[in-house]
XYZ file of C-alpha atoms in Angstrom:
412
model
C 32.117 36.088 36.923
C 35.921 36.287 37.192
C 36.180 32.525 37.113
C 33.995 32.318 34.078
C 36.084 34.736 32.080
C 39.248 32.878 33.073
C 37.907 29.663 31.723
C 37.091 31.078 28.309
C 40.403 32.840 27.981
C 42.113 29.468 27.737
C 41.015 29.122 24.087
C 40.939 32.610 22.563
C 41.338 31.225 19.028
C 37.864 29.649 19.048
C 35.448 32.559 19.030
C 32.629 30.504 17.496
C 32.306 28.185 20.479
C 29.095 28.612 22.447
C 29.560 29.780 26.046
C 29.496 26.438 27.800
C 32.116 24.604 29.827
C 33.816 22.267 27.359
C 37.172 20.668 28.051
C 38.882 17.373 27.624
C 39.305 15.885 31.054
C 41.730 13.153 31.985
C 39.130 10.545 31.039
C 40.565 10.563 27.511
C 41.894 7.163 26.512
C 45.604 6.416 26.234
C 45.517 6.358 22.474
C 43.793 9.726 22.390
C 46.353 11.211 24.796
C 49.236 10.046 22.665
C 47.656 11.586 19.633
C 47.219 14.827 21.520
C 50.934 14.824 22.441
C 51.762 14.263 18.748
C 49.810 17.408 17.954
C 51.556 19.358 20.790
C 48.272 19.677 22.641
C 48.199 19.479 26.408
C 45.868 16.870 27.775
C 44.594 19.325 30.374
C 43.951 22.389 28.259
C 42.889 22.597 24.624
C 44.480 25.416 22.659
C 44.582 25.306 18.871
C 46.031 28.578 17.647
C 47.092 27.349 14.208
C 43.664 26.325 12.912
C 41.316 28.690 11.162
C 38.002 29.679 12.638
C 35.472 26.865 12.423
C 32.504 25.488 14.203
C 33.625 22.818 16.636
C 31.917 20.160 18.684
C 34.285 18.519 21.121
C 33.119 15.326 22.744
C 33.885 14.653 26.375
C 33.086 10.952 26.107
C 35.449 8.139 25.221
C 34.286 8.123 21.584
C 36.592 9.674 18.963
C 36.030 13.136 17.576
C 33.381 13.268 14.882
C 34.694 13.229 11.285
C 33.032 16.557 10.329
C 34.743 18.438 13.158
C 37.718 19.330 10.967
C 40.306 17.542 13.109
C 42.409 14.659 11.849
C 41.257 11.266 12.994
C 42.222 10.803 16.674
C 41.464 7.098 16.735
C 42.348 4.087 14.638
C 40.416 3.498 11.412
C 36.907 2.276 12.140
C 35.935 -1.275 11.409
C 34.397 -1.245 7.960
C 33.090 -4.790 8.225
C 30.307 -3.532 10.404
C 29.121 -1.225 7.636
C 29.405 -3.938 5.002
C 27.188 -6.238 7.051
C 24.577 -3.517 7.536
C 24.581 -2.726 3.821
C 23.885 -6.333 2.876
C 21.169 -6.673 5.524
C 18.971 -3.938 4.020
C 18.264 -5.681 0.693
C 17.491 -8.924 2.480
C 14.880 -7.237 4.659
C 13.481 -5.449 1.603
C 13.201 -8.732 -0.290
C 11.444 -10.311 2.662
C 9.010 -7.392 2.728
C 8.349 -7.761 -1.005
C 7.772 -11.500 -0.636
C 5.337 -11.014 2.242
C 3.533 -8.286 0.279
C 3.192 -10.519 -2.782
C 1.986 -13.403 -0.638
C -0.650 -11.164 0.954
C -1.876 -10.007 -2.462
C -2.028 -13.596 -3.729
C -4.061 -14.685 -0.707
C -6.391 -11.713 -1.140
C -6.871 -12.497 -4.827
C -7.465 -16.177 -4.062
C -10.165 -15.261 -1.549
C -11.847 -12.984 -4.086
C -11.928 -15.789 -6.666
C -13.300 -18.188 -4.052
C -16.081 -15.745 -3.093
C -16.813 -15.113 -6.782
C -17.378 -18.820 -7.403
C -19.221 -19.390 -4.119
C -21.675 -16.522 -4.671
C -22.320 -17.818 -8.198
C -23.071 -21.311 -6.950
C -25.497 -20.096 -4.277
C -27.187 -17.678 -6.675
C -27.862 -20.348 -9.276
C -29.079 -22.916 -6.752
C -31.468 -20.641 -4.813
C -32.574 -18.808 -7.951
C -33.447 -22.089 -9.643
C -35.403 -23.275 -6.591
C -37.504 -20.096 -6.497
C -38.104 -20.087 -10.261
C -39.135 -23.725 -10.156
C -41.703 -23.011 -7.427
C -42.818 -19.522 -8.479
C -43.053 -19.120 -12.271
C -42.434 -15.391 -12.318
C -39.033 -14.573 -13.847
C -39.833 -10.874 -14.257
C -40.850 -10.529 -10.625
C -37.738 -12.313 -9.413
C -35.519 -10.176 -11.681
C -37.160 -7.054 -10.247
C -36.536 -8.295 -6.685
C -32.857 -8.834 -7.493
C -32.488 -5.301 -8.865
C -34.379 -3.919 -5.842
C -32.139 -5.656 -3.298
C -29.051 -4.499 -5.171
C -30.358 -0.922 -5.244
C -30.947 -0.966 -1.490
C -27.381 -2.183 -0.889
C -25.962 0.491 -3.182
C -27.983 3.203 -1.435
C -26.684 2.111 1.958
C -23.104 2.034 0.665
C -23.384 5.582 -0.604
C -25.299 6.860 2.454
C -22.783 5.399 4.927
C -19.797 6.505 2.795
C -18.680 2.898 2.389
C -18.152 3.752 -1.263
C -17.851 7.208 -2.773
C -21.125 8.510 -4.168
C -20.578 9.793 -7.709
C -21.769 13.050 -9.203
C -23.632 12.187 -12.395
C -24.633 14.599 -15.118
C -27.563 14.281 -17.477
C -25.256 13.580 -20.394
C -23.697 10.680 -18.513
C -27.096 9.207 -17.658
C -28.090 9.410 -21.317
C -24.912 7.556 -22.277
C -25.411 4.883 -19.603
C -29.097 4.287 -20.461
C -28.441 1.880 -23.389
C -26.127 -0.149 -21.160
C -28.836 -0.340 -18.498
C -31.409 -1.525 -21.057
C -29.323 -4.428 -22.346
C -28.193 -5.266 -18.779
C -31.835 -5.530 -17.721
C -32.723 -7.711 -20.690
C -29.679 -9.938 -20.195
C -30.580 -10.779 -16.592
C -34.254 -11.212 -17.451
C -33.505 -13.681 -20.257
C -31.125 -15.608 -17.982
C -33.866 -16.029 -15.359
C -36.347 -17.051 -18.047
C -33.951 -19.745 -19.237
C -33.237 -20.981 -15.715
C -36.969 -21.324 -15.156
C -37.363 -23.563 -18.238
C -34.246 -25.774 -18.386
C -31.588 -27.070 -16.009
C -28.877 -24.819 -14.615
C -26.147 -26.850 -16.275
C -27.787 -26.560 -19.698
C -28.340 -22.795 -19.340
C -24.669 -22.263 -18.566
C -23.632 -24.572 -21.375
C -25.599 -22.387 -23.809
C -24.127 -19.251 -22.223
C -20.707 -20.591 -23.189
C -21.662 -19.268 -26.649
C -20.972 -15.697 -25.490
C -17.594 -15.516 -27.341
C -19.379 -16.315 -30.618
C -21.735 -13.346 -30.207
C -18.866 -11.151 -29.065
C -16.898 -11.857 -32.231
C -19.915 -11.345 -34.520
C -21.076 -8.097 -32.898
C -17.544 -6.662 -32.687
C -17.052 -7.328 -36.400
C -20.426 -5.796 -37.291
C -20.377 -2.639 -35.164
C -16.716 -2.056 -34.255
C -15.045 -3.284 -37.431
C -12.805 -5.685 -35.502
C -11.760 -8.521 -37.810
C -11.165 -11.738 -35.834
C -7.845 -13.511 -36.201
C -7.648 -17.110 -37.477
C -6.835 -18.179 -33.907
C -10.087 -16.666 -32.615
C -12.125 -18.263 -35.405
C -10.481 -21.596 -34.641
C -11.462 -21.329 -30.966
C -15.092 -20.515 -31.841
C -15.568 -23.775 -33.786
C -15.368 -26.132 -30.746
C -17.627 -23.780 -28.763
C -20.421 -23.931 -31.346
C -19.937 -27.661 -31.926
C -19.888 -28.475 -28.227
C -23.052 -26.487 -27.483
C -24.832 -28.124 -30.412
C -23.818 -31.603 -29.238
C -24.914 -30.866 -25.663
C -28.245 -29.429 -26.835
C -29.133 -32.503 -28.891
C -28.601 -34.843 -25.951
C -30.044 -32.555 -23.202
C -32.854 -34.219 -21.250
C -34.484 -30.929 -20.177
C -34.239 -29.298 -23.617
C -37.052 -27.011 -24.756
C -37.005 -24.166 -27.220
C -38.147 -21.508 -24.754
C -35.222 -22.160 -22.414
C -32.755 -22.505 -25.284
C -33.792 -19.290 -27.043
C -33.886 -17.367 -23.752
C -30.295 -18.349 -23.003
C -29.250 -17.375 -26.537
C -31.023 -14.017 -26.140
C -29.129 -13.537 -22.877
C -25.865 -14.096 -24.749
C -26.876 -11.555 -27.386
C -27.847 -8.828 -24.897
C -24.881 -9.349 -22.591
C -22.406 -9.106 -25.445
C -24.290 -6.109 -26.834
C -23.620 -4.445 -23.499
C -19.895 -5.066 -23.898
C -19.921 -3.675 -27.438
C -21.943 -0.636 -26.373
C -19.546 0.067 -23.525
C -16.817 0.431 -26.169
C -18.997 2.218 -28.712
C -20.688 4.648 -26.322
C -18.025 6.194 -24.130
C -19.125 7.963 -20.944
C -17.624 11.434 -21.275
C -16.677 13.392 -18.199
C -15.556 16.951 -17.621
C -11.959 17.641 -16.728
C -12.952 18.634 -13.201
C -14.979 15.442 -12.771
C -13.524 12.084 -11.865
C -14.113 9.210 -14.318
C -16.492 6.419 -13.340
C -14.918 3.167 -12.237
C -16.462 -0.230 -12.961
C -18.163 -0.643 -9.571
C -19.714 2.826 -9.747
C -20.891 2.211 -13.307
C -22.403 -1.140 -12.293
C -24.152 0.523 -9.341
C -25.709 3.192 -11.557
C -26.802 0.557 -14.095
C -28.443 -1.474 -11.303
C -30.438 1.539 -10.096
C -31.540 2.369 -13.635
C -32.467 -1.274 -14.277
C -34.781 -1.176 -11.259
C -36.737 1.743 -12.707
C -36.784 0.135 -16.153
C -37.940 -3.247 -14.882
C -40.646 -2.122 -12.445
C -43.311 -0.891 -14.906
C -42.705 -3.779 -17.326
C -43.135 -6.305 -14.505
C -46.318 -4.735 -13.125
C -47.968 -4.584 -16.553
C -46.808 -8.072 -17.667
C -46.902 -10.313 -14.587
C -48.724 -8.153 -12.092
C -47.853 -8.303 -8.403
C -46.930 -11.906 -7.634
C -44.633 -11.443 -4.662
C -47.220 -10.706 -1.986
C -47.782 -13.201 0.875
C -51.418 -13.749 -0.196
C -50.458 -14.667 -3.758
C -47.665 -17.012 -2.626
C -49.975 -18.726 -0.142
C -52.682 -19.074 -2.780
C -50.118 -20.875 -4.974
C -49.617 -23.404 -2.156
C -46.082 -22.261 -1.363
C -44.277 -21.520 1.884
C -43.994 -17.730 2.147
C -41.005 -17.752 4.467
C -39.033 -20.147 2.267
C -39.773 -18.188 -0.920
C -38.796 -14.875 0.694
C -35.644 -16.297 2.287
C -34.388 -18.021 -0.853
C -35.247 -15.016 -3.006
C -33.323 -12.717 -0.655
C -30.270 -15.004 -0.602
C -30.345 -15.288 -4.399
C -30.600 -11.505 -4.779
C -27.755 -10.856 -2.327
C -25.527 -13.395 -4.074
C -26.495 -11.971 -7.463
C -25.311 -8.507 -6.457
C -22.305 -9.768 -4.494
C -20.803 -11.936 -7.238
C -20.967 -9.083 -9.742
C -19.332 -6.669 -7.300
C -16.564 -9.183 -6.577
C -16.131 -9.768 -10.306
C -15.372 -6.070 -10.827
C -13.017 -6.086 -7.838
C -11.079 -8.957 -9.431
C -11.033 -7.193 -12.797
C -9.392 -4.192 -11.113
C -6.551 -6.432 -9.865
C -5.842 -8.719 -12.829
C -5.641 -8.473 -16.608
C -8.754 -9.039 -18.788
C -7.255 -12.315 -20.037
C -6.864 -13.652 -16.489
C -10.405 -12.545 -15.707
C -11.726 -14.353 -18.784
C -9.951 -17.547 -17.781
C -11.376 -17.224 -14.278
C -14.844 -16.725 -15.744
C -14.427 -19.928 -17.786
C -13.431 -21.849 -14.668
C -16.392 -20.311 -12.840
C -18.770 -21.689 -15.454
C -17.298 -25.173 -15.034
C -17.676 -24.930 -11.255
C -21.308 -23.796 -11.536
C -22.198 -26.583 -14.000
C -20.584 -29.321 -11.907
C -22.047 -28.070 -8.616
C -25.569 -27.755 -10.075
C -25.416 -31.255 -11.560
C -24.403 -32.637 -8.171
C -26.959 -30.611 -6.167
C -29.988 -31.117 -8.424
C -28.882 -34.619 -9.478
C -29.289 -33.674 -13.121
C -29.060 -36.697 -15.443
C -26.121 -36.250 -17.798
C -25.329 -38.632 -20.615
C -21.727 -39.259 -21.720
C -22.370 -37.495 -25.044
C -23.887 -34.513 -23.248
C -20.920 -34.285 -20.915
C -18.532 -34.584 -23.859
C -20.276 -31.769 -25.732
C -20.217 -29.537 -22.654
C -16.538 -30.266 -22.139
C -15.682 -29.392 -25.755
C -17.599 -26.104 -25.502
C -15.860 -25.105 -22.264
C -12.465 -26.058 -23.700
C -13.215 -23.788 -26.637
C -14.080 -20.932 -24.254
C -10.782 -21.425 -22.445
C -8.905 -21.444 -25.748
C -10.723 -18.292 -26.837
C -9.746 -16.481 -23.644
C -6.107 -17.271 -24.379
C -5.932 -16.415 -28.092
C -8.191 -13.367 -28.320
C -5.300 -11.126 -27.242
C -3.030 -12.377 -30.011
C -2.744 -9.607 -32.596
C -1.983 -10.356 -36.243
C 1.478 -9.494 -37.451
C 1.615 -6.291 -39.518
C 2.083 -6.877 -43.225
C 5.515 -5.930 -44.516
C 5.688 -4.105 -47.826
């Protein structure tokens, strides 16, 4: 104990030092020793009577005293080049991180577009094969809604996607959307059962025309001259393709036109009838809204199918029609899975890009589906028919680009 008190009495002017053995031994460098002599400090004992009371941290290593210790610098000025290099290295690493992040997002978006097109191709091919063999568009539409409902139920049950809390008022607001969604898919299947896939999708290129007409009638949206100019080649191209279509019949043509009308009515209704939510309730996203519409479409379609077509999807009925049960079931299941998958992926893409980009992608998707179906089914296409289809699709692309152009406000 006597030795301990002797040690601390060497620096009585530092009362804030913690009771630990701190001293500068002779391991101090030559430059540090010279600086200590300049300050009249002995290299063996540290005594600083002239400085006010502070909190000190003396280092016993060869490194200089820390800048916040209150002492003057005991070593030459540090090399600032090292800090300059480190400062310039941070932005470079940040830029590299941003570039890699953007590249990852681009690859992810590219894969989503690829799956969107691929699911569409498979849906149209297998759906057409089943409709050609089994003339029951209502039954097949019901099967597609049923498979989608099962997938949605599993997603919600396994917490793969958050299950929403729906009120009665919301269901009442969604019901009109479900009705036109059901009719739109039914009319599409009816058209695919009557005419070729390429011709059905050529007629469905008329969707912008119905969108403009319905928006002007029910929403009061006056189209710009650019939009009207883009509609003209769409109507002309579809008319030219219809005149020269080998598989043309009025049932298939009118069914595809009715599909355009109902699908665009759904878009107008989604703007006209807003789904209101309470403040404590989260709003419905597109995927959740599509899932609820699919479930409601199943319940809407089931009684209509049973009363109109009866039960035509049993093994006994398929066998009595001279068809292979396994092939019909397999192709119907693949078509239903692709039908649900491509719509889910479409909403995922819409959440990542602007509506204009999505519209352009949808136009390209229609071209891909038409070309792939012509190749797969070996559909005869005349030069005039191909020219008319090309004009219509070019008009759709032009429409997707100019529909966002707003007219300049009139100056007084």
